[in-house]
Short mmCIF file of C-alpha atoms in Angstrom, two decimals:
data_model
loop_
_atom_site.label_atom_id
_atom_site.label_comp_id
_atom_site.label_asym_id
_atom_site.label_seq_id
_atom_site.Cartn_x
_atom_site.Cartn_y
_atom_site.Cartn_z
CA UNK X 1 18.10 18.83 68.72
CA UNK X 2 20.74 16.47 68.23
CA UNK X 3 18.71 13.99 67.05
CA UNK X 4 17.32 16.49 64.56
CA UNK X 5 20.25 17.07 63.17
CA UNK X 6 21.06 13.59 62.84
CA UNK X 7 17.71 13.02 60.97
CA UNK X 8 18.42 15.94 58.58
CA UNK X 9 22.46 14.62 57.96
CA UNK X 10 20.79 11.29 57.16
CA UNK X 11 18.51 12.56 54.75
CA UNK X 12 21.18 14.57 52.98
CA UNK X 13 23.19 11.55 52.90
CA UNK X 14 20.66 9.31 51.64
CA UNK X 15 19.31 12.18 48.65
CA UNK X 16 23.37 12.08 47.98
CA UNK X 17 23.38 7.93 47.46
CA UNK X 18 20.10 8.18 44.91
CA UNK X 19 22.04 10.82 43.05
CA UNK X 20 25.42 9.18 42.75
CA UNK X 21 23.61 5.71 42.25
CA UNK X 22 21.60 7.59 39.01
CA UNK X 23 25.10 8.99 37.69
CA UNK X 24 26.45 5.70 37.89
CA UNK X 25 23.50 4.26 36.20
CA UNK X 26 24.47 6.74 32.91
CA UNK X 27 28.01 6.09 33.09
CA UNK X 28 27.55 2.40 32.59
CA UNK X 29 24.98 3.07 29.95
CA UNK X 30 27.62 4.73 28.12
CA UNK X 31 30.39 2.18 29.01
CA UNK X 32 27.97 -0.68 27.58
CA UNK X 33 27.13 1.92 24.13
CA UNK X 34 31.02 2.29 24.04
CA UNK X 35 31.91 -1.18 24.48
CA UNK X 36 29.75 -2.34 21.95
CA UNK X 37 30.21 0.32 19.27
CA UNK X 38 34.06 -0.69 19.66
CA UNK X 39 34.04 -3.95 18.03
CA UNK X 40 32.66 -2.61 14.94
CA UNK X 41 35.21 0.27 14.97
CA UNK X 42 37.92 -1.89 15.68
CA UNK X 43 37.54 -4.24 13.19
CA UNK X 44 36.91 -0.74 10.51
CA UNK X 45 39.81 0.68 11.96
CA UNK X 46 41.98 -2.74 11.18
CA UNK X 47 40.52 -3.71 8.20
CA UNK X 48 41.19 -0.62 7.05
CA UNK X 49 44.95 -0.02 8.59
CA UNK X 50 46.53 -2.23 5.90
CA UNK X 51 45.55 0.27 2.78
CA UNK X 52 46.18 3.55 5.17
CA UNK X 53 49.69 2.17 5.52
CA UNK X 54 50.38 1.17 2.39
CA UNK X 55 49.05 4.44 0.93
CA UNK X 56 51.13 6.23 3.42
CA UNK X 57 54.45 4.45 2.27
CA UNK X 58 53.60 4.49 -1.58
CA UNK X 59 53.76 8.30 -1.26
CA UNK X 60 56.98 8.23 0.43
CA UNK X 61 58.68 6.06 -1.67
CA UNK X 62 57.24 8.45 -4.58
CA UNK X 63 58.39 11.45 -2.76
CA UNK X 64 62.02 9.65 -2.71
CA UNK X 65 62.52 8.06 -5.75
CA UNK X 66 61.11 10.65 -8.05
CA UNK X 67 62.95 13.87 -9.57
CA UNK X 68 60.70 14.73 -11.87
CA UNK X 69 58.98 17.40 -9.76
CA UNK X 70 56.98 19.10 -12.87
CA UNK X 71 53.54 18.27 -11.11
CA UNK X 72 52.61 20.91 -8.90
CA UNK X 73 51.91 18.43 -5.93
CA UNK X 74 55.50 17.42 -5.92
CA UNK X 75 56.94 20.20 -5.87
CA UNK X 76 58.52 22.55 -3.16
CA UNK X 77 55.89 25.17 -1.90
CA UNK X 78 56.98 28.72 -1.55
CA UNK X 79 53.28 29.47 -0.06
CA UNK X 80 53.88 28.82 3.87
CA UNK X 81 50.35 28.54 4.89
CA UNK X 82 49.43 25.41 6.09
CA UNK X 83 46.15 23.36 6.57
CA UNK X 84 45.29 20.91 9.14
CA UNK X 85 42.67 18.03 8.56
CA UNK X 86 42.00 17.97 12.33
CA UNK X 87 39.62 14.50 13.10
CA UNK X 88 38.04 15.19 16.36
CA UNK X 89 34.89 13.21 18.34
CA UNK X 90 31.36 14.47 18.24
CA UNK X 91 30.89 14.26 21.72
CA UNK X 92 33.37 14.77 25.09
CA UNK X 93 33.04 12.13 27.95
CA UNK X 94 35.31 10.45 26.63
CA UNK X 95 38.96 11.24 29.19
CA UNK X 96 41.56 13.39 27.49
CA UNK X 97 40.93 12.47 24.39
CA UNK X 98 39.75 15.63 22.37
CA UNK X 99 42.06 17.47 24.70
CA UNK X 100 44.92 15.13 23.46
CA UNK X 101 44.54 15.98 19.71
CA UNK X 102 44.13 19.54 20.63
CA UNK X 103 47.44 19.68 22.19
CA UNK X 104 48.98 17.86 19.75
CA UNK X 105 47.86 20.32 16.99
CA UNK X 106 48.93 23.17 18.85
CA UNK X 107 52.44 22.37 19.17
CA UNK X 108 53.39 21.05 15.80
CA UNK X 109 51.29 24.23 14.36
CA UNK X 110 52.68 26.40 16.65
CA UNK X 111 54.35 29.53 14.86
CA UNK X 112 52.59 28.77 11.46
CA UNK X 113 50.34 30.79 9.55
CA UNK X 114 47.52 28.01 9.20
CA UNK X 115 43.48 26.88 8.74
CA UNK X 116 41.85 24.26 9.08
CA UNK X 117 39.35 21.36 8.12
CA UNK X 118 37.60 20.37 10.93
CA UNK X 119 35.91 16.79 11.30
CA UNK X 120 33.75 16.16 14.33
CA UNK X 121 31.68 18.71 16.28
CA UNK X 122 34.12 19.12 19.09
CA UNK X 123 37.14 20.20 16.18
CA UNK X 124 34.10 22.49 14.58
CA UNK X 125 33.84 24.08 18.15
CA UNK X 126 37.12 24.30 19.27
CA UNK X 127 38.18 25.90 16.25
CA UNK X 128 35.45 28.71 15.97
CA UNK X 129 35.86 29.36 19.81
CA UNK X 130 39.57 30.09 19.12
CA UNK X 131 38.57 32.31 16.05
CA UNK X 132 40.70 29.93 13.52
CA UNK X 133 40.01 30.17 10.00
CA UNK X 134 37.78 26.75 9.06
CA UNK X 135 38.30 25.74 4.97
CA UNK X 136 34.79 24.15 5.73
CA UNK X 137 32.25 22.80 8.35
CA UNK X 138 30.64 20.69 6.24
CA UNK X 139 31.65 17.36 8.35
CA UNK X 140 30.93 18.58 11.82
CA UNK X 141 29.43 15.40 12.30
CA UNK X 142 32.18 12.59 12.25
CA UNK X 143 29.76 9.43 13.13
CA UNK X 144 27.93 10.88 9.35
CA UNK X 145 31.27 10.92 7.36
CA UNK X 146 31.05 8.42 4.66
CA UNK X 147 33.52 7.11 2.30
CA UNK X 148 32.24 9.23 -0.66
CA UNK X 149 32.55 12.42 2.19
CA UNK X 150 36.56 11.62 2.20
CA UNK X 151 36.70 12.08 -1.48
CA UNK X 152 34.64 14.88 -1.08
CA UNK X 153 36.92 16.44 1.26
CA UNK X 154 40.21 15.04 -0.65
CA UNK X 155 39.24 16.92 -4.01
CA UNK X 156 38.19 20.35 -2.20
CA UNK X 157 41.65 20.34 -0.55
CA UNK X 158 43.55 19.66 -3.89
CA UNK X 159 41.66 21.97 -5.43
CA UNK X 160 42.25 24.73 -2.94
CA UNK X 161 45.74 23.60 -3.01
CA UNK X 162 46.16 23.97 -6.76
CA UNK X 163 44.55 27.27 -6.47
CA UNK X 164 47.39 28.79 -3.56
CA UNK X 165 44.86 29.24 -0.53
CA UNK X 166 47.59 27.11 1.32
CA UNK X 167 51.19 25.41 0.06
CA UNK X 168 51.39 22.54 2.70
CA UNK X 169 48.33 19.64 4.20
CA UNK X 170 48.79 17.35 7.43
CA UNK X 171 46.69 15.30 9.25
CA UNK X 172 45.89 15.09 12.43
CA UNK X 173 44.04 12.10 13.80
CA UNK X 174 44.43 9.63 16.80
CA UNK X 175 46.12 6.12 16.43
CA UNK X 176 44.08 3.72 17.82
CA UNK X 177 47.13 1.76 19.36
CA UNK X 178 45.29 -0.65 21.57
CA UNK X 179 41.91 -0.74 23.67
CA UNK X 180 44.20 0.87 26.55
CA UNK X 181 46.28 3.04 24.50
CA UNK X 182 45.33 6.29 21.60
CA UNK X 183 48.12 8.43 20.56
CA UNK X 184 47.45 11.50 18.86
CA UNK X 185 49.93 12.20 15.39
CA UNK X 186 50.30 14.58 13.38
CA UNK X 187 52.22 13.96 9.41
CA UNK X 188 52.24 15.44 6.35
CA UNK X 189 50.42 14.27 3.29
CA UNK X 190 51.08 17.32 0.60
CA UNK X 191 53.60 18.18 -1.37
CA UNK X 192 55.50 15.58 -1.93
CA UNK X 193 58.74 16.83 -1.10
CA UNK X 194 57.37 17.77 2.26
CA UNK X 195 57.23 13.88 2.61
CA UNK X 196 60.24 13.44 1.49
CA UNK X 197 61.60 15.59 4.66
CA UNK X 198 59.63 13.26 6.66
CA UNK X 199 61.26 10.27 5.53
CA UNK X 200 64.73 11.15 5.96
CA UNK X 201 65.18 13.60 2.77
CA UNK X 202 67.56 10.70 0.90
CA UNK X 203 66.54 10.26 -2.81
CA UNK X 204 67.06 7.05 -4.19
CA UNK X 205 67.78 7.32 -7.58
CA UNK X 206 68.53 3.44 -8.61
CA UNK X 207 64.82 2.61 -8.39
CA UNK X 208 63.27 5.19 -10.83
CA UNK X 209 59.86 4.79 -11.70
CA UNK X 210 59.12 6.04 -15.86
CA UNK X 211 55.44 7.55 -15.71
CA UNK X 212 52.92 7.51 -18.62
CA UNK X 213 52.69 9.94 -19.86
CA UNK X 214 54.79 11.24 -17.16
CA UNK X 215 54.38 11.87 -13.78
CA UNK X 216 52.53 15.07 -13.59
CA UNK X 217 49.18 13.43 -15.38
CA UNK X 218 49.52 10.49 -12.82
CA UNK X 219 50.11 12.77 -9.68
CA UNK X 220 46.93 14.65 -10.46
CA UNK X 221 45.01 11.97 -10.95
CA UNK X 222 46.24 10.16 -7.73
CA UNK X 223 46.78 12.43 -5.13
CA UNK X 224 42.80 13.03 -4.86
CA UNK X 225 42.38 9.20 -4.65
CA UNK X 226 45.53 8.90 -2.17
CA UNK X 227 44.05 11.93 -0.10
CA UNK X 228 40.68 9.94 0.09
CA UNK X 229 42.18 6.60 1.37
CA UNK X 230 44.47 8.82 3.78
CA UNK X 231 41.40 11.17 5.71
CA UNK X 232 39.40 7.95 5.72
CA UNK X 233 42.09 5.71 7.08
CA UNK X 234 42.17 8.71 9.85
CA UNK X 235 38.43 8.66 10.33
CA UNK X 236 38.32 5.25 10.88
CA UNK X 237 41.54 5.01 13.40
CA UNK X 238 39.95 8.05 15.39
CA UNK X 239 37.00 6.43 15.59
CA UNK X 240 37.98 3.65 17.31
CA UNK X 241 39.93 5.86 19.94
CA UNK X 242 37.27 8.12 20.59
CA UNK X 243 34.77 4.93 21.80
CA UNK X 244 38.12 3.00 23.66
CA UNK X 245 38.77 6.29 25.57
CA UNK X 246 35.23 6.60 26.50
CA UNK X 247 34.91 2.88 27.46
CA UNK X 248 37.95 3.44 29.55
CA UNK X 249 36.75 7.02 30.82
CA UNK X 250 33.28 5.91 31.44
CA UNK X 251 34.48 2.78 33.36
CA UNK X 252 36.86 4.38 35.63
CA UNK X 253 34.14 6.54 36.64
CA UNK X 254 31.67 3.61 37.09
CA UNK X 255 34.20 2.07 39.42
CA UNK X 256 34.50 5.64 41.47
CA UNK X 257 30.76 6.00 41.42
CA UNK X 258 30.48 2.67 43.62
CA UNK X 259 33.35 3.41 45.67
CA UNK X 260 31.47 6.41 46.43
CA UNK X 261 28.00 4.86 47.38
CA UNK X 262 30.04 2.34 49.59
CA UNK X 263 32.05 5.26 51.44
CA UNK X 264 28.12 7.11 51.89
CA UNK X 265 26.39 3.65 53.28
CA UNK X 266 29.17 3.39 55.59
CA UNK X 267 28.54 6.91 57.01
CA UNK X 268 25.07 6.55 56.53
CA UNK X 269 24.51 3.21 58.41
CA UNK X 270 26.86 5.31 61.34
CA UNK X 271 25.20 7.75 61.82
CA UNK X 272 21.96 5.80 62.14
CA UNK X 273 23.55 3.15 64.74
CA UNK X 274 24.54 6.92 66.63
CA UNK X 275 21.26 8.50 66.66
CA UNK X 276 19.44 5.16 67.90
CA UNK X 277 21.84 4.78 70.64
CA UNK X 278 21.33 8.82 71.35
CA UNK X 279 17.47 7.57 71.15
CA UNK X 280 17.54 4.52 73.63
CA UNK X 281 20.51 6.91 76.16
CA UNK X 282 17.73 9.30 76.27
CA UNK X 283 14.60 6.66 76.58
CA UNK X 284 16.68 5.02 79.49
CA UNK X 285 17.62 8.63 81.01
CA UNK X 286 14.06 9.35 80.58
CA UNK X 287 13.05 6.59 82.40
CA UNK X 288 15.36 6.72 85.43
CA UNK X 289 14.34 10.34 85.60
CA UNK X 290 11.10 8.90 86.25
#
């Protein structure tokens, strides 16, 4: 009986070593997808990092030099409602990183009245799961969002902005810091003054810009293109965060997977030395019995 038992342990061990040697077969797959989707990201995400900054610092240094808030994007918003451009992945596997963002989101929206426009399936899911009003889910699919989608999505929020549906837009998005490091942010992109706040609140009044024909014709015809340049900047950054935490998460679980199949060959090799020597015990008892 013992050496039944023995048999049968073996066998479970050895169905557990083909299993955990197939997972680790996927996770690599993935790691090697991940790794090489990265460079391409990377480099989007950098070439593209410049203009997202520079954008990002135009607007402020509109926000704090102008005083001419006649355009409606510049000025103060009595409406409190607030709507999130939330850039999620398509796809989990990939560590904390949708659960990250999430967080993120929920504590600087926390208390507000708010909706949102979710990019990526996993923001389209999380969303309708928690019953939170979506503007659209037109771009479930972030790995389809184009650059003519951004402007797509930049003149459907000004529009709903101009028409009241909500008074303030932030992004969320992750910063894709370095192959080892995301960070999830959150800012705000509309109205200007809410910028302003962001900055510090100081106006700087020396350094006036004059506007032709005055600033309320050029903010409407920016902020659409600014909006664009911003989402797409976020797209890109997320991105590349989404396939560094997967090559990270997918890696570290490579590594685990053949610690594993070591620590089960060990046992399995034991147990086989201890049922042989149960085997020959019993040949030799047999024997001397004889």
């Amino acid at each position: 009986e013992g050496i039944n038992h023995m048999a049968g342990n073996m066998k479970a061990v050895k169905l557990r070593i083909k299993s955990v040697q197939s997972t680790m077969q996927i996770t690599k797959a993935m790691e090697l997808v991940a790794s090489s989707k990265l460079r391409k990201a990377k480099e989007r995400a950098e070439t593209c990092r410049p203009y997202f900054t520079e954008l990002h610092e135009t607007l402020r240094d509109i926000a704090k030099e102008n005083i001419d808030f006649s355009s409606l994007y510049a000025r103060e918003s009595s409406n409190p409602r607030c709507c999130y451009v939330v850039i999620a992945g398509d796809r989990g596997l990939a560590g904390g990183y949708n659960a990250n963002l999430f967080k993120c989101l929920e504590a600087a929206a926390e208390g507000k009245d708010y909706m949102v426009l979710p990019i990526g399936k996993k923001a389209v899911e999380y969303f309708r799961q928690r019953g939170i009003e979506c503007l659209t889910d037109r771009f479930a699919e972030i790995a389809d969002v184009s650059v003519a989608d951004c402007f797509e999505i930049a003149n459907l929020l000004c529009e709903e902005f101009r028409k009241g549906t909500f008074g303030h837009i932030e992004l969320c998005y992750t910063v894709f810091t370095s192959m080892l490091s995301q960070q999830p942010d959150v800012f705000s992109i509309l109205p200007m003054t809410d910028i302003r706040e962001e900055s510090g609140g100081r106006v700087d009044t020396k350094n006036l810009i004059l506007y032709e024909p005055n600033a309320e014709v050029v903010f409407d015809a920016i902020v659409p293109e600014y909006l664009a340049g911003l989402v797409y900047g976020g797209v890109c950054e997320s991105t590349a965060s989404e396939l560094a935490a997967r090559r990270m998460a997918m890696d570290a679980a490579t590594s685990n997977a053949e610690e594993m199949i070591d620590k089960l060959n060990l046992y399995y090799n034991r147990a086989r030395q201890a049922s042989i020597t149960q085997e020959i015990t019993e040949i030799v008892a047999g024997a001397e019995g004889l």
